[in-house]
Amino acid sequence: MKLRSKMSVFIGLPVLLVLLILSVVSYKYSDRLLVNESENSMKMTAGKYGSDIESIISKNTAYIDVISLELGQETNSNERILKTLQYYSKNFPNTLGFFMGFENGEYLDGTDWVPDISFNHKTREWYKNAIAKDISVISKPYLNAIDNSLIVSISKQVKSSDGKIKGVVGTDISTKEIIEEVNSIKVGKTGAAFLLDGEGNFMVHSKYTLTDNISTVENGDLQTKVSNFLSGQPDFFQAKVGGVQRFYFTYPIKNTNWVLALSVPKAEVLEGSSTLGKFMIILSIISLIIVIAVIYLVANSITIPIIKLSQCVQGMAQYDLTLTDKSPSVIYSKNKDEIGIISRALIQVKNTMKEIMTNVNDLASQVSASSEELTATSEQSAQGAEQISRAI
């Protein structure tokens, strides 16, 4: 493998690996940050609107508490009790009237509604729940028979000054204000909120009604999450509904068994992370291109001089000892790096070889001259010997 290829592999690949690791870590970290941010945002939103709903309930519960005390101090005059019920029915907003069921079976209604003879208030939930407790109780939500609107009843024991239970006073309150409060909640761009009762039935939802249950809607996609919704504790979790992953946050409404739930698509929450991921990929590609370009330039700055100088060495093997301004060893001898050191060493080697070859050439010339002189002397000696032999 050539030096340039080695540099590309052993430098480029580690850089690419580092960029990939940084991209993945950044993407995952941004995911976690966005999920945490979404959870905190949903928690704050649920807390705010949940508190508003609790205030609505507390306000109506306070009405019942006050009226219960007042009626407990009344004499046994049903006329005065009825006037009190009529007064509060007319003057307390968002209520559908106040009524009282007595232990002796009598029933008074502040809206002047007169039940038929078969009516028995003691069998009604608002009465049975309140008569057994010394606190205000809230009934299950139900539909008004008149206009099919959603209402709940709030009721409480009425005790006389001597502690004897006289009966139960109650009121039906419209949930219109609560419905408007829940429907006004915005979660992100497309998220929304809904309200469940203690059994998982939908009190407020853009699509479902009181006859729909959280365990059966959406083809039962939320059946496994019923315990999360109805745990009685705030919870943040993820569920796949209709093929879409969604985040949910639940907020139990105090003094009720209701649950305010917020929902938002996961893709919407992680939209910023997806954008960041694309940005990191583009940045990694650009960085890799820059690194490859730098490696290419650095490799060329090293390999090209080495190739040129190696050609000089090969030329020296063929006794090419020429040195000109265009010779690679002369060109690169000005470098301050190792290439410059090698180039200057090659120049020195060439000069040394030139000097040696010049000396050898001089010696050869001297030997040749001596050889010629010796040859001439030999010839003269031979001629002399020949002349002597002739004379004899």
Tab-separated table of C-alpha atoms in Angstrom, residues 19-360:
chain	number	residue	atom	x	y	z
A	19	LEU	CA	-17.484	12.026	13.543
A	20	LEU	CA	-20.013	9.191	13.447
A	21	ILE	CA	-19.746	8.634	17.202
A	22	LEU	CA	-20.145	12.354	17.896
A	23	SER	CA	-23.171	12.512	15.594
A	24	VAL	CA	-24.888	9.550	17.259
A	25	VAL	CA	-24.116	10.774	20.782
A	26	SER	CA	-25.315	14.297	19.951
A	27	TYR	CA	-28.507	12.935	18.396
A	28	LYS	CA	-29.298	10.699	21.373
A	29	TYR	CA	-28.447	13.441	23.860
A	30	SER	CA	-30.656	15.950	22.065
A	31	ASP	CA	-33.455	13.345	22.052
A	32	ARG	CA	-33.184	12.994	25.820
A	33	LEU	CA	-33.121	16.757	26.322
A	34	LEU	CA	-36.198	17.259	24.146
A	35	VAL	CA	-38.104	14.466	25.906
A	36	ASN	CA	-37.229	15.936	29.318
A	37	GLU	CA	-38.226	19.382	28.128
A	38	SER	CA	-41.525	18.008	26.822
A	39	GLU	CA	-42.187	16.205	30.099
A	40	ASN	CA	-41.525	19.354	32.135
A	41	SER	CA	-43.650	21.457	29.799
A	42	MET	CA	-46.555	18.992	29.947
A	43	LYS	CA	-46.183	18.774	33.720
A	44	MET	CA	-46.398	22.551	34.098
A	45	THR	CA	-49.349	22.798	31.702
A	46	ALA	CA	-51.221	19.970	33.410
A	47	GLY	CA	-50.509	21.495	36.815
A	48	LYS	CA	-51.833	24.901	35.766
A	49	TYR	CA	-55.052	23.698	34.158
A	50	GLY	CA	-55.510	20.932	36.708
A	51	SER	CA	-55.349	23.571	39.423
A	52	ASP	CA	-57.997	25.603	37.583
A	53	ILE	CA	-60.301	22.575	37.463
A	54	GLU	CA	-59.654	21.933	41.157
A	55	SER	CA	-60.620	25.551	41.863
A	56	ILE	CA	-63.914	25.081	40.024
A	57	ILE	CA	-64.650	21.942	42.041
A	58	SER	CA	-63.536	23.557	45.306
A	59	LYS	CA	-65.754	26.570	44.679
A	60	ASN	CA	-68.856	24.412	44.235
A	61	THR	CA	-67.855	22.194	47.139
A	62	ALA	CA	-67.573	25.318	49.303
A	63	TYR	CA	-71.143	26.253	48.333
A	64	ILE	CA	-72.368	22.898	49.591
A	65	ASP	CA	-70.330	23.173	52.807
A	66	VAL	CA	-71.804	26.603	53.574
A	67	ILE	CA	-75.371	25.586	52.744
A	68	SER	CA	-75.034	22.372	54.767
A	69	LEU	CA	-74.067	24.388	57.844
A	70	GLU	CA	-76.845	26.885	57.274
A	71	LEU	CA	-79.514	24.240	56.782
A	72	GLY	CA	-78.295	22.393	59.856
A	73	GLN	CA	-79.076	25.470	61.929
A	74	GLU	CA	-82.555	25.846	60.481
A	75	THR	CA	-85.570	24.741	62.448
A	76	ASN	CA	-87.680	21.909	61.221
A	77	SER	CA	-89.611	24.363	59.076
A	78	ASN	CA	-89.528	22.964	55.555
A	79	GLU	CA	-90.743	26.307	54.267
A	80	ARG	CA	-87.601	28.114	55.420
A	81	ILE	CA	-85.371	25.331	54.106
A	82	LEU	CA	-87.089	25.500	50.714
A	83	LYS	CA	-86.621	29.278	50.543
A	84	THR	CA	-82.928	28.833	51.295
A	85	LEU	CA	-82.615	26.234	48.528
A	86	GLN	CA	-84.508	28.494	46.101
A	87	TYR	CA	-82.309	31.481	46.924
A	88	TYR	CA	-79.056	29.623	46.320
A	89	SER	CA	-80.426	27.949	43.196
A	90	LYS	CA	-81.087	31.356	41.662
A	91	ASN	CA	-77.942	33.141	42.801
A	92	PHE	CA	-75.129	30.612	42.497
A	93	PRO	CA	-73.794	30.428	38.923
A	94	ASN	CA	-72.955	27.189	37.109
A	95	THR	CA	-75.279	25.179	39.321
A	96	LEU	CA	-78.479	23.539	38.149
A	97	GLY	CA	-80.133	24.052	41.492
A	98	PHE	CA	-79.896	22.895	45.101
A	99	PHE	CA	-82.026	20.176	46.683
A	100	MET	CA	-82.299	18.304	49.959
A	101	GLY	CA	-83.384	14.797	50.826
A	102	PHE	CA	-84.444	14.141	54.412
A	103	GLU	CA	-83.993	11.061	56.525
A	104	ASN	CA	-87.756	10.840	56.925
A	105	GLY	CA	-88.204	10.507	53.149
A	106	GLU	CA	-89.188	14.091	52.361
A	107	TYR	CA	-87.563	15.880	49.418
A	108	LEU	CA	-87.285	19.600	48.635
A	109	ASP	CA	-85.966	21.125	45.402
A	110	GLY	CA	-84.843	24.740	44.980
A	111	THR	CA	-85.783	24.711	41.278
A	112	ASP	CA	-89.399	23.877	42.226
A	113	TRP	CA	-89.134	20.530	40.510
A	114	VAL	CA	-91.662	18.115	41.956
A	115	PRO	CA	-90.768	14.423	41.637
A	116	ASP	CA	-93.389	11.785	40.928
A	117	ILE	CA	-94.573	9.423	43.592
A	118	SER	CA	-92.082	6.708	42.595
A	119	PHE	CA	-89.088	8.951	43.259
A	120	ASN	CA	-86.962	7.824	46.204
A	121	HIS	CA	-83.944	9.996	46.850
A	122	LYS	CA	-82.480	7.481	49.291
A	123	THR	CA	-81.639	5.189	46.395
A	124	ARG	CA	-79.729	7.888	44.552
A	125	GLU	CA	-75.940	7.946	44.498
A	126	TRP	CA	-75.692	11.536	45.703
A	127	TYR	CA	-77.635	10.621	48.834
A	128	LYS	CA	-76.117	7.223	49.614
A	129	ASN	CA	-72.529	8.425	49.258
A	130	ALA	CA	-72.999	11.559	51.362
A	131	ILE	CA	-75.082	10.046	54.152
A	132	ALA	CA	-72.254	7.611	54.900
A	133	LYS	CA	-69.554	10.284	55.130
A	134	ASP	CA	-69.036	13.539	56.957
A	135	ILE	CA	-67.473	15.279	53.939
A	136	SER	CA	-68.662	16.614	50.629
A	137	VAL	CA	-68.771	13.910	47.966
A	138	ILE	CA	-68.772	14.138	44.201
A	139	SER	CA	-70.832	11.709	42.172
A	140	LYS	CA	-69.852	9.945	39.001
A	141	PRO	CA	-70.415	12.161	35.962
A	142	TYR	CA	-73.666	11.496	34.117
A	143	LEU	CA	-75.719	12.933	31.287
A	144	ASN	CA	-78.538	15.355	31.968
A	145	ALA	CA	-81.833	13.823	30.872
A	146	ILE	CA	-83.053	17.223	29.648
A	147	ASP	CA	-80.292	18.372	27.305
A	148	ASN	CA	-77.844	15.425	27.412
A	149	SER	CA	-75.150	17.684	28.871
A	150	LEU	CA	-72.528	16.314	31.252
A	151	ILE	CA	-73.163	17.066	34.916
A	152	VAL	CA	-71.971	15.920	38.338
A	153	SER	CA	-73.622	16.094	41.727
A	154	ILE	CA	-71.978	17.386	44.900
A	155	SER	CA	-73.657	16.520	48.173
A	156	LYS	CA	-73.085	16.569	51.933
A	157	GLN	CA	-74.716	15.548	55.179
A	158	VAL	CA	-76.870	18.091	56.971
A	159	LYS	CA	-76.550	17.821	60.728
A	160	SER	CA	-78.538	19.639	63.335
A	161	SER	CA	-76.822	21.500	66.136
A	162	ASP	CA	-77.066	18.415	68.326
A	163	GLY	CA	-75.221	16.325	65.722
A	164	LYS	CA	-78.232	14.461	64.463
A	165	ILE	CA	-78.312	13.799	60.724
A	166	LYS	CA	-81.270	15.562	59.138
A	167	GLY	CA	-80.559	14.515	55.569
A	168	VAL	CA	-78.369	15.383	52.595
A	169	VAL	CA	-78.138	18.609	50.609
A	170	GLY	CA	-76.866	18.460	47.065
A	171	THR	CA	-76.480	20.326	43.815
A	172	ASP	CA	-76.045	19.423	40.191
A	173	ILE	CA	-73.305	21.433	38.550
A	174	SER	CA	-72.721	21.916	34.876
A	175	THR	CA	-69.325	20.832	33.604
A	176	LYS	CA	-69.421	23.443	30.833
A	177	GLU	CA	-66.705	25.529	32.501
A	178	ILE	CA	-64.540	22.449	33.010
A	179	ILE	CA	-65.075	21.322	29.410
A	180	GLU	CA	-64.051	24.747	28.111
A	181	GLU	CA	-60.980	24.673	30.357
A	182	VAL	CA	-59.847	21.269	29.067
A	183	ASN	CA	-60.563	22.097	25.422
A	184	SER	CA	-58.489	25.273	25.700
A	185	ILE	CA	-55.340	23.328	26.570
A	186	LYS	CA	-52.762	23.318	23.795
A	187	VAL	CA	-49.824	20.930	23.832
A	188	GLY	CA	-47.256	21.740	21.173
A	189	LYS	CA	-48.609	22.144	17.653
A	190	THR	CA	-51.051	19.235	17.472
A	191	GLY	CA	-51.237	17.878	21.021
A	192	ALA	CA	-54.387	18.091	23.127
A	193	ALA	CA	-55.870	17.209	26.506
A	194	PHE	CA	-58.766	15.099	27.749
A	195	LEU	CA	-60.440	14.330	31.068
A	196	LEU	CA	-61.242	10.862	32.441
A	197	ASP	CA	-63.387	9.794	35.361
A	198	GLY	CA	-62.247	7.238	37.917
A	199	GLU	CA	-63.318	4.333	35.718
A	200	GLY	CA	-61.518	5.540	32.604
A	201	ASN	CA	-64.598	6.940	30.872
A	202	PHE	CA	-64.116	10.081	28.814
A	203	MET	CA	-65.628	13.160	30.435
A	204	VAL	CA	-64.014	15.571	27.971
A	205	HIS	CA	-62.503	14.609	24.617
A	206	SER	CA	-62.613	15.965	21.087
A	207	LYS	CA	-63.744	12.586	19.740
A	208	TYR	CA	-65.056	10.381	22.547
A	209	THR	CA	-67.935	10.706	25.016
A	210	LEU	CA	-68.834	9.401	28.457
A	211	THR	CA	-69.888	6.072	26.942
A	212	ASP	CA	-66.342	5.479	25.659
A	213	ASN	CA	-63.620	3.997	27.848
A	214	ILE	CA	-59.861	4.445	27.649
A	215	SER	CA	-59.365	0.671	27.588
A	216	THR	CA	-61.491	0.075	24.479
A	217	VAL	CA	-60.954	3.066	22.201
A	218	GLU	CA	-58.411	3.046	19.360
A	219	ASN	CA	-58.820	-0.735	19.002
A	220	GLY	CA	-57.612	-1.210	22.564
A	221	ASP	CA	-54.202	0.374	21.942
A	222	LEU	CA	-54.306	2.010	25.384
A	223	GLN	CA	-55.560	-1.018	27.293
A	224	THR	CA	-52.107	-1.813	28.653
A	225	LYS	CA	-51.744	1.785	29.849
A	226	VAL	CA	-54.967	1.958	31.880
A	227	SER	CA	-53.004	1.542	35.114
A	228	ASN	CA	-50.832	4.522	34.136
A	229	PHE	CA	-53.887	6.687	33.552
A	230	LEU	CA	-55.743	5.628	36.709
A	231	SER	CA	-52.851	5.186	39.154
A	232	GLY	CA	-53.773	8.303	41.101
A	233	GLN	CA	-50.247	9.661	40.647
A	234	PRO	CA	-48.776	12.011	38.025
A	235	ASP	CA	-47.159	9.943	35.307
A	236	PHE	CA	-45.275	10.467	32.054
A	237	PHE	CA	-45.217	7.600	29.587
A	238	GLN	CA	-45.222	6.644	25.929
A	239	ALA	CA	-47.793	4.638	23.972
A	240	LYS	CA	-48.467	3.751	20.347
A	241	VAL	CA	-51.969	4.769	19.292
A	242	GLY	CA	-53.246	4.280	15.767
A	243	GLY	CA	-49.729	3.533	14.578
A	244	VAL	CA	-48.384	6.794	16.041
A	245	GLN	CA	-46.062	6.962	19.044
A	246	ARG	CA	-47.340	9.535	21.545
A	247	PHE	CA	-46.221	10.950	24.881
A	248	TYR	CA	-48.787	11.196	27.703
A	249	PHE	CA	-48.771	13.053	30.995
A	250	THR	CA	-51.466	12.418	33.600
A	251	TYR	CA	-52.513	14.713	36.423
A	252	PRO	CA	-54.969	13.472	39.090
A	253	ILE	CA	-57.540	16.132	40.032
A	254	LYS	CA	-57.491	16.591	43.805
A	255	ASN	CA	-60.589	15.657	45.829
A	256	THR	CA	-61.921	13.661	42.854
A	257	ASN	CA	-60.981	10.475	41.050
A	258	TRP	CA	-60.718	12.342	37.760
A	259	VAL	CA	-57.590	12.420	35.635
A	260	LEU	CA	-56.456	15.217	33.348
A	261	ALA	CA	-54.337	13.740	30.548
A	262	LEU	CA	-52.169	15.558	28.012
A	263	SER	CA	-51.020	13.954	24.776
A	264	VAL	CA	-48.597	14.944	22.009
A	265	PRO	CA	-47.054	13.005	19.083
A	266	LYS	CA	-43.502	11.838	19.772
A	267	ALA	CA	-42.395	12.887	16.281
A	268	GLU	CA	-43.471	16.448	17.026
A	269	VAL	CA	-41.464	16.510	20.249
A	270	LEU	CA	-38.376	15.123	18.525
A	271	GLU	CA	-38.749	17.295	15.448
A	272	GLY	CA	-35.895	19.503	16.624
A	273	SER	CA	-33.739	16.427	17.192
A	274	SER	CA	-34.419	15.213	13.647
A	275	THR	CA	-33.346	18.592	12.330
A	276	LEU	CA	-30.225	18.412	14.480
A	277	GLY	CA	-29.544	14.890	13.216
A	278	LYS	CA	-29.722	16.026	9.598
A	279	PHE	CA	-27.481	18.970	10.422
A	280	MET	CA	-24.950	16.673	12.099
A	281	ILE	CA	-24.930	14.350	9.075
A	282	ILE	CA	-24.330	17.263	6.710
A	283	LEU	CA	-21.663	18.658	9.048
A	284	SER	CA	-19.984	15.248	9.242
A	285	ILE	CA	-19.934	14.906	5.458
A	286	ILE	CA	-18.469	18.394	5.056
A	287	SER	CA	-15.911	17.718	7.794
A	288	LEU	CA	-14.965	14.414	6.192
A	289	ILE	CA	-14.490	16.084	2.802
A	290	ILE	CA	-12.287	18.728	4.419
A	291	VAL	CA	-10.269	16.062	6.264
A	292	ILE	CA	-9.811	14.040	3.057
A	293	ALA	CA	-8.709	17.182	1.215
A	294	VAL	CA	-6.235	18.045	3.978
A	295	ILE	CA	-4.915	14.466	4.028
A	296	TYR	CA	-4.552	14.551	0.245
A	297	LEU	CA	-2.618	17.824	0.349
A	298	VAL	CA	-0.415	16.710	3.242
A	299	ALA	CA	0.188	13.336	1.610
A	300	ASN	CA	1.147	15.025	-1.645
A	301	SER	CA	3.505	17.377	0.172
A	302	ILE	CA	5.273	14.298	1.536
A	303	THR	CA	4.964	11.696	-1.200
A	304	ILE	CA	5.745	13.887	-4.234
A	305	PRO	CA	9.168	14.986	-2.877
A	306	ILE	CA	9.910	11.398	-1.849
A	307	ILE	CA	9.025	10.144	-5.352
A	308	LYS	CA	11.170	12.838	-6.971
A	309	LEU	CA	14.095	12.165	-4.640
A	310	SER	CA	13.790	8.407	-5.181
A	311	GLN	CA	14.101	9.084	-8.910
A	312	CYS	CA	17.298	11.013	-8.133
A	313	VAL	CA	18.642	8.001	-6.247
A	314	GLN	CA	17.763	5.748	-9.177
A	315	GLY	CA	19.573	8.198	-11.491
A	316	MET	CA	22.635	8.037	-9.260
A	317	ALA	CA	22.617	4.269	-9.768
A	318	GLN	CA	23.006	5.052	-13.460
A	319	TYR	CA	25.862	7.487	-12.656
A	320	ASP	CA	23.665	10.552	-13.181
A	321	LEU	CA	25.301	13.037	-10.811
A	322	THR	CA	24.097	16.231	-12.451
A	323	LEU	CA	22.913	19.061	-10.209
A	324	THR	CA	20.901	21.914	-11.717
A	325	ASP	CA	18.363	24.405	-10.439
A	326	LYS	CA	15.667	22.025	-11.678
A	327	SER	CA	17.073	18.994	-9.890
A	328	PRO	CA	14.626	17.740	-7.183
A	329	SER	CA	17.406	17.539	-4.600
A	330	VAL	CA	18.275	21.191	-5.256
A	331	ILE	CA	14.619	22.299	-5.245
A	332	TYR	CA	13.742	20.534	-1.975
A	333	SER	CA	17.067	21.345	-0.268
A	334	LYS	CA	15.525	24.636	0.819
A	335	ASN	CA	12.855	22.853	2.907
A	336	LYS	CA	13.212	23.099	6.682
A	337	ASP	CA	11.825	19.618	7.280
A	338	GLU	CA	13.110	16.069	6.858
A	339	ILE	CA	12.658	16.316	3.077
A	340	GLY	CA	15.153	19.188	3.084
A	341	ILE	CA	17.617	17.136	5.154
A	342	ILE	CA	17.364	14.216	2.710
A	343	SER	CA	17.757	16.551	-0.274
A	344	ARG	CA	20.875	18.188	1.148
A	345	ALA	CA	22.299	14.765	1.971
A	346	LEU	CA	21.720	13.654	-1.631
A	347	ILE	CA	23.519	16.766	-2.911
A	348	GLN	CA	26.412	15.993	-0.591
A	349	VAL	CA	26.489	12.378	-1.789
A	350	LYS	CA	26.457	13.491	-5.424
A	351	ASN	CA	29.264	15.985	-4.823
A	352	THR	CA	31.296	13.382	-2.935
A	353	MET	CA	30.778	10.852	-5.714
A	354	LYS	CA	31.758	13.478	-8.288
A	355	GLU	CA	34.954	14.219	-6.343
A	356	ILE	CA	35.782	10.530	-6.031
A	357	MET	CA	35.141	9.919	-9.691
A	358	THR	CA	37.279	12.952	-10.611
A	359	ASN	CA	40.129	11.651	-8.452
A	360	VAL	CA	39.763	8.207	-9.957
